[in-house]
mmCIF file of N, CA and C in Angstrom:
data_model
loop_
_atom_site.group_PDB
_atom_site.id
_atom_site.type_symbol
_atom_site.label_atom_id
_atom_site.label_comp_id
_atom_site.label_asym_id
_atom_site.label_seq_id
_atom_site.Cartn_x
_atom_site.Cartn_y
_atom_site.Cartn_z
ATOM 1 N N UNK A 432 0.819 -1.193 0.000
ATOM 2 C CA UNK A 432 0.000 0.000 0.000
ATOM 3 C C UNK A 432 0.864 1.259 0.000
ATOM 4 N N UNK A 433 1.899 1.289 0.863
ATOM 5 C CA UNK A 433 2.764 2.463 0.942
ATOM 6 C C UNK A 433 3.500 2.686 -0.379
ATOM 7 N N UNK A 434 3.984 1.588 -0.987
ATOM 8 C CA UNK A 434 4.677 1.699 -2.268
ATOM 9 C C UNK A 434 3.772 2.235 -3.355
ATOM 10 N N UNK A 435 2.515 1.789 -3.365
ATOM 11 C CA UNK A 435 1.541 2.271 -4.340
ATOM 12 C C UNK A 435 1.285 3.766 -4.164
ATOM 13 N N UNK A 436 1.194 4.197 -2.893
ATOM 14 C CA UNK A 436 0.962 5.607 -2.589
ATOM 15 C C UNK A 436 2.158 6.450 -3.044
ATOM 16 N N UNK A 437 3.353 5.956 -2.815
ATOM 17 C CA UNK A 437 4.556 6.685 -3.234
ATOM 18 C C UNK A 437 4.623 6.789 -4.754
ATOM 19 N N UNK A 438 4.219 5.710 -5.422
ATOM 20 C CA UNK A 438 4.194 5.739 -6.882
ATOM 21 C C UNK A 438 3.226 6.786 -7.400
ATOM 22 N N UNK A 439 2.061 6.882 -6.753
ATOM 23 C CA UNK A 439 1.070 7.879 -7.156
ATOM 24 C C UNK A 439 1.573 9.292 -6.889
ATOM 25 N N UNK A 440 2.283 9.476 -5.782
ATOM 26 C CA UNK A 440 2.837 10.796 -5.478
ATOM 27 C C UNK A 440 3.895 11.199 -6.509
ATOM 28 N N UNK A 441 4.740 10.248 -6.896
ATOM 29 C CA UNK A 441 5.760 10.538 -7.916
ATOM 30 C C UNK A 441 5.103 10.869 -9.252
ATOM 31 N N UNK A 442 4.047 10.137 -9.561
ATOM 32 C CA UNK A 442 3.311 10.395 -10.804
ATOM 33 C C UNK A 442 2.689 11.798 -10.763
ATOM 34 N N UNK A 443 2.140 12.174 -9.616
ATOM 35 C CA UNK A 443 1.545 13.498 -9.462
ATOM 36 C C UNK A 443 2.616 14.577 -9.597
ATOM 37 N N UNK A 444 3.779 14.351 -9.015
ATOM 38 C CA UNK A 444 4.875 15.314 -9.132
ATOM 39 C C UNK A 444 5.290 15.500 -10.586
ATOM 40 N N UNK A 445 5.330 14.400 -11.338
ATOM 41 C CA UNK A 445 5.697 14.490 -12.750
ATOM 42 C C UNK A 445 4.639 15.251 -13.539
ATOM 43 N N UNK A 446 3.367 15.008 -13.228
ATOM 44 C CA UNK A 446 2.290 15.721 -13.921
ATOM 45 C C UNK A 446 2.350 17.211 -13.624
ATOM 46 N N UNK A 447 2.682 17.566 -12.385
ATOM 47 C CA UNK A 447 2.813 18.978 -12.026
ATOM 48 C C UNK A 447 3.978 19.602 -12.786
ATOM 49 N N UNK A 448 5.098 18.907 -12.852
ATOM 50 C CA UNK A 448 6.260 19.413 -13.598
ATOM 51 C C UNK A 448 5.911 19.582 -15.077
ATOM 52 N N UNK A 449 5.198 18.611 -15.644
ATOM 53 C CA UNK A 449 4.786 18.696 -17.051
ATOM 54 C C UNK A 449 3.845 19.874 -17.276
ATOM 55 N N UNK A 450 2.943 20.088 -16.334
ATOM 56 C CA UNK A 450 1.996 21.200 -16.450
ATOM 57 C C UNK A 450 2.727 22.534 -16.377
ATOM 58 N N UNK A 451 3.687 22.651 -15.470
ATOM 59 C CA UNK A 451 4.474 23.887 -15.379
ATOM 60 C C UNK A 451 5.203 24.160 -16.684
ATOM 61 N N UNK A 452 5.741 23.119 -17.281
ATOM 62 C CA UNK A 452 6.437 23.264 -18.566
ATOM 63 C C UNK A 452 5.463 23.716 -19.650
ATOM 64 N N UNK A 453 4.275 23.108 -19.663
ATOM 65 C CA UNK A 453 3.269 23.464 -20.671
ATOM 66 C C UNK A 453 2.806 24.908 -20.490
ATOM 67 N N UNK A 454 2.730 25.373 -19.246
ATOM 68 C CA UNK A 454 2.283 26.738 -18.984
ATOM 69 C C UNK A 454 3.260 27.781 -19.543
ATOM 70 N N UNK A 455 4.481 27.367 -19.829
ATOM 71 C CA UNK A 455 5.423 28.272 -20.494
ATOM 72 C C UNK A 455 4.976 28.601 -21.918
ATOM 73 N N UNK A 456 4.124 27.753 -22.486
ATOM 74 C CA UNK A 456 3.668 27.967 -23.861
ATOM 75 C C UNK A 456 2.297 28.644 -23.924
ATOM 76 N N UNK A 457 1.652 28.818 -22.780
ATOM 77 C CA UNK A 457 0.348 29.487 -22.737
ATOM 78 C C UNK A 457 0.605 30.992 -22.655
ATOM 79 N N UNK A 458 0.208 31.715 -23.712
ATOM 80 C CA UNK A 458 0.466 33.149 -23.785
ATOM 81 C C UNK A 458 -0.791 33.943 -23.480
ATOM 82 N N UNK A 459 -0.630 34.992 -22.696
ATOM 83 C CA UNK A 459 -1.719 35.891 -22.342
ATOM 84 C C UNK A 459 -1.363 37.263 -22.895
ATOM 85 N N UNK A 460 -2.272 37.807 -23.680
ATOM 86 C CA UNK A 460 -2.080 39.151 -24.223
ATOM 87 C C UNK A 460 -2.930 40.123 -23.420
ATOM 88 N N UNK A 461 -2.319 41.205 -22.988
ATOM 89 C CA UNK A 461 -3.032 42.240 -22.243
ATOM 90 C C UNK A 461 -2.683 43.585 -22.861
ATOM 91 N N UNK A 462 -3.678 44.455 -22.940
ATOM 92 C CA UNK A 462 -3.472 45.778 -23.519
ATOM 93 C C UNK A 462 -4.040 46.842 -22.599
ATOM 94 N N UNK A 463 -3.500 48.040 -22.733
ATOM 95 C CA UNK A 463 -4.112 49.170 -22.038
ATOM 96 C C UNK A 463 -5.475 49.411 -22.684
ATOM 97 N N UNK A 464 -6.335 50.148 -22.011
ATOM 98 C CA UNK A 464 -7.690 50.344 -22.532
ATOM 99 C C UNK A 464 -7.707 51.018 -23.900
ATOM 100 N N UNK A 465 -6.717 51.838 -24.198
ATOM 101 C CA UNK A 465 -6.661 52.513 -25.498
ATOM 102 C C UNK A 465 -5.696 51.827 -26.477
ATOM 103 N N UNK A 466 -5.198 50.653 -26.107
ATOM 104 C CA UNK A 466 -4.295 49.847 -26.942
ATOM 105 C C UNK A 466 -2.965 50.523 -27.273
ATOM 106 N N UNK A 467 -2.543 51.492 -26.466
ATOM 107 C CA UNK A 467 -1.252 52.125 -26.700
ATOM 108 C C UNK A 467 -0.104 51.293 -26.132
ATOM 109 N N UNK A 468 -0.442 50.353 -25.251
ATOM 110 C CA UNK A 468 0.556 49.471 -24.662
ATOM 111 C C UNK A 468 0.022 48.050 -24.721
ATOM 112 N N UNK A 469 0.845 47.133 -25.235
ATOM 113 C CA UNK A 469 0.444 45.732 -25.333
ATOM 114 C C UNK A 469 1.544 44.861 -24.726
ATOM 115 N N UNK A 470 1.109 43.914 -23.906
ATOM 116 C CA UNK A 470 2.050 43.040 -23.212
ATOM 117 C C UNK A 470 1.648 41.593 -23.441
ATOM 118 N N UNK A 471 2.642 40.744 -23.694
ATOM 119 C CA UNK A 471 2.422 39.303 -23.790
ATOM 120 C C UNK A 471 3.231 38.654 -22.676
ATOM 121 N N UNK A 472 2.558 37.775 -21.933
ATOM 122 C CA UNK A 472 3.156 37.118 -20.774
ATOM 123 C C UNK A 472 2.753 35.645 -20.809
ATOM 124 N N UNK A 473 3.598 34.768 -20.271
ATOM 125 C CA UNK A 473 3.231 33.353 -20.194
ATOM 126 C C UNK A 473 2.398 33.116 -18.937
ATOM 127 N N UNK A 474 1.753 31.963 -18.875
ATOM 128 C CA UNK A 474 0.983 31.601 -17.684
ATOM 129 C C UNK A 474 1.906 31.362 -16.487
ATOM 130 N N UNK A 475 3.206 31.248 -16.729
ATOM 131 C CA UNK A 475 4.186 31.161 -15.639
ATOM 132 C C UNK A 475 4.737 32.538 -15.284
ATOM 133 N N UNK A 476 4.079 33.575 -15.777
ATOM 134 C CA UNK A 476 4.382 34.970 -15.446
ATOM 135 C C UNK A 476 5.742 35.446 -15.953
ATOM 136 N N UNK A 477 6.112 34.976 -17.125
ATOM 137 C CA UNK A 477 7.336 35.456 -17.773
ATOM 138 C C UNK A 477 6.939 36.386 -18.917
ATOM 139 N N UNK A 478 7.453 37.613 -18.882
ATOM 140 C CA UNK A 478 7.116 38.585 -19.924
ATOM 141 C C UNK A 478 7.817 38.188 -21.220
ATOM 142 N N UNK A 479 7.038 38.115 -22.291
ATOM 143 C CA UNK A 479 7.577 37.718 -23.586
ATOM 144 C C UNK A 479 7.709 38.891 -24.545
ATOM 145 N N UNK A 480 6.809 39.879 -24.423
ATOM 146 C CA UNK A 480 6.834 40.972 -25.386
ATOM 147 C C UNK A 480 6.128 42.195 -24.807
ATOM 148 N N UNK A 481 6.673 43.367 -25.129
ATOM 149 C CA UNK A 481 6.027 44.632 -24.789
ATOM 150 C C UNK A 481 6.075 45.503 -26.035
ATOM 151 N N UNK A 482 4.897 46.026 -26.411
ATOM 152 C CA UNK A 482 4.805 46.936 -27.562
ATOM 153 C C UNK A 482 4.271 48.270 -27.043
ATOM 154 N N UNK A 483 5.039 49.327 -27.292
ATOM 155 C CA UNK A 483 4.684 50.663 -26.808
ATOM 156 C C UNK A 483 4.449 51.566 -28.006
ATOM 157 N N UNK A 484 3.269 52.155 -28.064
ATOM 158 C CA UNK A 484 2.949 53.117 -29.125
ATOM 159 C C UNK A 484 3.828 54.356 -28.941
ATOM 160 N N UNK A 485 4.251 54.946 -30.050
ATOM 161 C CA UNK A 485 5.111 56.133 -30.000
ATOM 162 C C UNK A 485 4.495 57.267 -29.182
ATOM 163 N N UNK A 486 3.173 57.365 -29.157
ATOM 164 C CA UNK A 486 2.509 58.444 -28.415
ATOM 165 C C UNK A 486 2.851 58.393 -26.929
ATOM 166 N N UNK A 487 3.085 57.196 -26.402
ATOM 167 C CA UNK A 487 3.415 57.073 -24.979
ATOM 168 C C UNK A 487 4.851 57.477 -24.674
ATOM 169 N N UNK A 488 5.691 57.520 -25.676
ATOM 170 C CA UNK A 488 7.097 57.849 -25.447
ATOM 171 C C UNK A 488 7.303 59.326 -25.133
ATOM 172 N N UNK A 489 6.272 60.120 -25.361
ATOM 173 C CA UNK A 489 6.378 61.560 -25.114
ATOM 174 C C UNK A 489 6.147 61.919 -23.645
ATOM 175 N N UNK A 490 5.537 61.018 -22.884
ATOM 176 C CA UNK A 490 5.192 61.305 -21.486
ATOM 177 C C UNK A 490 5.654 60.151 -20.601
ATOM 178 N N UNK A 491 6.813 60.340 -19.970
ATOM 179 C CA UNK A 491 7.414 59.286 -19.161
ATOM 180 C C UNK A 491 6.488 58.828 -18.035
ATOM 181 N N UNK A 492 5.855 59.760 -17.338
ATOM 182 C CA UNK A 492 4.966 59.402 -16.233
ATOM 183 C C UNK A 492 3.780 58.566 -16.712
ATOM 184 N N UNK A 493 3.207 58.964 -17.815
ATOM 185 C CA UNK A 493 2.068 58.216 -18.365
ATOM 186 C C UNK A 493 2.507 56.807 -18.757
ATOM 187 N N UNK A 494 3.663 56.699 -19.391
ATOM 188 C CA UNK A 494 4.182 55.385 -19.778
ATOM 189 C C UNK A 494 4.385 54.505 -18.551
ATOM 190 N N UNK A 495 4.974 55.055 -17.511
ATOM 191 C CA UNK A 495 5.184 54.293 -16.281
ATOM 192 C C UNK A 495 3.852 53.813 -15.696
ATOM 193 N N UNK A 496 2.857 54.691 -15.680
ATOM 194 C CA UNK A 496 1.527 54.309 -15.174
ATOM 195 C C UNK A 496 0.926 53.193 -16.016
ATOM 196 N N UNK A 497 1.031 53.329 -17.332
ATOM 197 C CA UNK A 497 0.501 52.297 -18.232
ATOM 198 C C UNK A 497 1.188 50.963 -17.989
ATOM 199 N N UNK A 498 2.507 51.000 -17.840
ATOM 200 C CA UNK A 498 3.248 49.763 -17.596
ATOM 201 C C UNK A 498 2.806 49.086 -16.304
ATOM 202 N N UNK A 499 2.687 49.832 -15.243
ATOM 203 C CA UNK A 499 2.283 49.260 -13.961
ATOM 204 C C UNK A 499 0.882 48.651 -14.065
ATOM 205 N N UNK A 500 -0.066 49.397 -14.593
ATOM 206 C CA UNK A 500 -1.446 48.908 -14.679
ATOM 207 C C UNK A 500 -1.569 47.686 -15.581
ATOM 208 N N UNK A 501 -0.967 47.767 -16.755
ATOM 209 C CA UNK A 501 -1.115 46.683 -17.731
ATOM 210 C C UNK A 501 -0.350 45.436 -17.301
ATOM 211 N N UNK A 502 0.840 45.614 -16.760
ATOM 212 C CA UNK A 502 1.591 44.466 -16.255
ATOM 213 C C UNK A 502 0.851 43.786 -15.104
ATOM 214 N N UNK A 503 0.285 44.564 -14.206
ATOM 215 C CA UNK A 503 -0.455 43.971 -13.090
ATOM 216 C C UNK A 503 -1.663 43.179 -13.579
ATOM 217 N N UNK A 504 -2.380 43.695 -14.573
ATOM 218 C CA UNK A 504 -3.520 42.951 -15.121
ATOM 219 C C UNK A 504 -3.050 41.649 -15.770
ATOM 220 N N UNK A 505 -1.960 41.710 -16.514
ATOM 221 C CA UNK A 505 -1.434 40.520 -17.179
ATOM 222 C C UNK A 505 -0.968 39.486 -16.156
ATOM 223 N N UNK A 506 -0.272 39.930 -15.127
ATOM 224 C CA UNK A 506 0.218 39.021 -14.089
ATOM 225 C C UNK A 506 -0.947 38.391 -13.338
ATOM 226 N N UNK A 507 -1.986 39.161 -13.076
ATOM 227 C CA UNK A 507 -3.160 38.629 -12.376
ATOM 228 C C UNK A 507 -3.827 37.528 -13.206
ATOM 229 N N UNK A 508 -3.983 37.752 -14.506
ATOM 230 C CA UNK A 508 -4.577 36.730 -15.375
ATOM 231 C C UNK A 508 -3.691 35.485 -15.437
ATOM 232 N N UNK A 509 -2.386 35.698 -15.588
ATOM 233 C CA UNK A 509 -1.455 34.575 -15.666
ATOM 234 C C UNK A 509 -1.467 33.770 -14.369
ATOM 235 N N UNK A 510 -1.492 34.451 -13.239
ATOM 236 C CA UNK A 510 -1.515 33.770 -11.948
ATOM 237 C C UNK A 510 -2.780 32.936 -11.788
ATOM 238 N N UNK A 511 -3.892 33.481 -12.220
ATOM 239 C CA UNK A 511 -5.161 32.760 -12.119
ATOM 240 C C UNK A 511 -5.127 31.478 -12.945
ATOM 241 N N UNK A 512 -4.657 31.570 -14.181
ATOM 242 C CA UNK A 512 -4.555 30.392 -15.050
ATOM 243 C C UNK A 512 -3.585 29.384 -14.446
ATOM 244 N N UNK A 513 -2.440 29.863 -13.988
ATOM 245 C CA UNK A 513 -1.423 29.006 -13.396
ATOM 246 C C UNK A 513 -1.985 28.243 -12.201
ATOM 247 N N UNK A 514 -2.625 28.950 -11.292
ATOM 248 C CA UNK A 514 -3.159 28.317 -10.086
ATOM 249 C C UNK A 514 -4.247 27.299 -10.413
ATOM 250 N N UNK A 515 -5.136 27.636 -11.352
ATOM 251 C CA UNK A 515 -6.212 26.716 -11.726
ATOM 252 C C UNK A 515 -5.650 25.434 -12.323
ATOM 253 N N UNK A 516 -4.693 25.574 -13.225
ATOM 254 C CA UNK A 516 -4.118 24.410 -13.893
ATOM 255 C C UNK A 516 -3.372 23.513 -12.903
ATOM 256 N N UNK A 517 -2.544 24.111 -12.059
ATOM 257 C CA UNK A 517 -1.765 23.321 -11.102
ATOM 258 C C UNK A 517 -2.661 22.686 -10.041
ATOM 259 N N UNK A 518 -3.693 23.392 -9.616
ATOM 260 C CA UNK A 518 -4.615 22.827 -8.627
ATOM 261 C C UNK A 518 -5.351 21.623 -9.206
ATOM 262 N N UNK A 519 -5.747 21.720 -10.472
ATOM 263 C CA UNK A 519 -6.456 20.609 -11.109
ATOM 264 C C UNK A 519 -5.560 19.378 -11.201
ATOM 265 N N UNK A 520 -4.307 19.583 -11.577
ATOM 266 C CA UNK A 520 -3.369 18.460 -11.692
ATOM 267 C C UNK A 520 -3.074 17.878 -10.313
ATOM 268 N N UNK A 521 -2.874 18.733 -9.327
ATOM 269 C CA UNK A 521 -2.560 18.257 -7.975
ATOM 270 C C UNK A 521 -3.733 17.464 -7.402
ATOM 271 N N UNK A 522 -4.929 17.965 -7.599
ATOM 272 C CA UNK A 522 -6.111 17.277 -7.079
ATOM 273 C C UNK A 522 -6.281 15.919 -7.744
ATOM 274 N N UNK A 523 -6.073 15.881 -9.039
ATOM 275 C CA UNK A 523 -6.205 14.636 -9.808
ATOM 276 C C UNK A 523 -5.181 13.594 -9.371
ATOM 277 N N UNK A 524 -3.980 14.048 -9.028
ATOM 278 C CA UNK A 524 -2.901 13.114 -8.737
ATOM 279 C C UNK A 524 -2.744 12.720 -7.289
ATOM 280 N N UNK A 525 -3.495 13.341 -6.405
ATOM 281 C CA UNK A 525 -3.347 13.026 -4.984
ATOM 282 C C UNK A 525 -3.945 11.660 -4.664
ATOM 283 N N UNK A 526 -3.200 10.846 -3.940
ATOM 284 C CA UNK A 526 -3.767 9.552 -3.531
ATOM 285 C C UNK A 526 -4.878 9.771 -2.512
ATOM 286 N N UNK A 527 -5.796 8.848 -2.456
ATOM 287 C CA UNK A 527 -6.908 8.946 -1.530
ATOM 288 C C UNK A 527 -6.461 8.450 -0.153
ATOM 289 N N UNK A 528 -6.131 9.390 0.712
ATOM 290 C CA UNK A 528 -5.672 9.052 2.065
ATOM 291 C C UNK A 528 -6.799 9.438 3.025
ATOM 292 N N UNK A 529 -7.329 8.501 3.761
ATOM 293 C CA UNK A 529 -8.417 8.813 4.683
ATOM 294 C C UNK A 529 -8.029 9.939 5.646
ATOM 295 N N UNK A 530 -8.941 10.887 5.792
ATOM 296 C CA UNK A 530 -8.715 12.022 6.702
ATOM 297 C C UNK A 530 -7.886 13.134 6.092
ATOM 298 N N UNK A 531 -7.488 12.995 4.836
ATOM 299 C CA UNK A 531 -6.655 14.007 4.184
ATOM 300 C C UNK A 531 -7.411 14.658 3.030
ATOM 301 N N UNK A 532 -8.622 15.098 3.270
ATOM 302 C CA UNK A 532 -9.416 15.752 2.246
ATOM 303 C C UNK A 532 -8.927 17.190 2.106
ATOM 304 N N UNK A 533 -7.969 17.381 1.199
ATOM 305 C CA UNK A 533 -7.364 18.706 1.021
ATOM 306 C C UNK A 533 -8.164 19.582 0.092
ATOM 307 N N UNK A 534 -8.954 18.949 -0.781
ATOM 308 C CA UNK A 534 -9.684 19.747 -1.780
ATOM 309 C C UNK A 534 -11.156 19.518 -1.658
#
């Protein structure tokens, strides 16, 4: 029984690692409300691309504000996807241990 449980835990760990790797390929595009700033980020919260309209280059403060707001929205979306995917894999792979209802 213990060996079977350990095997299931190792399998769950591998599925989590595979899911984390796959999340590197899930891209989230986020834009400012006026589309002057566009950001692409992975579900693992790695920034892949930033496109800044020339109009924003004239006002440093505005650009900084746009970057903070848009990056935070992108990171929030990426975090949500990341957590949902990893939670689903973890729940699926957990062995059924009496008294250990984690989910």
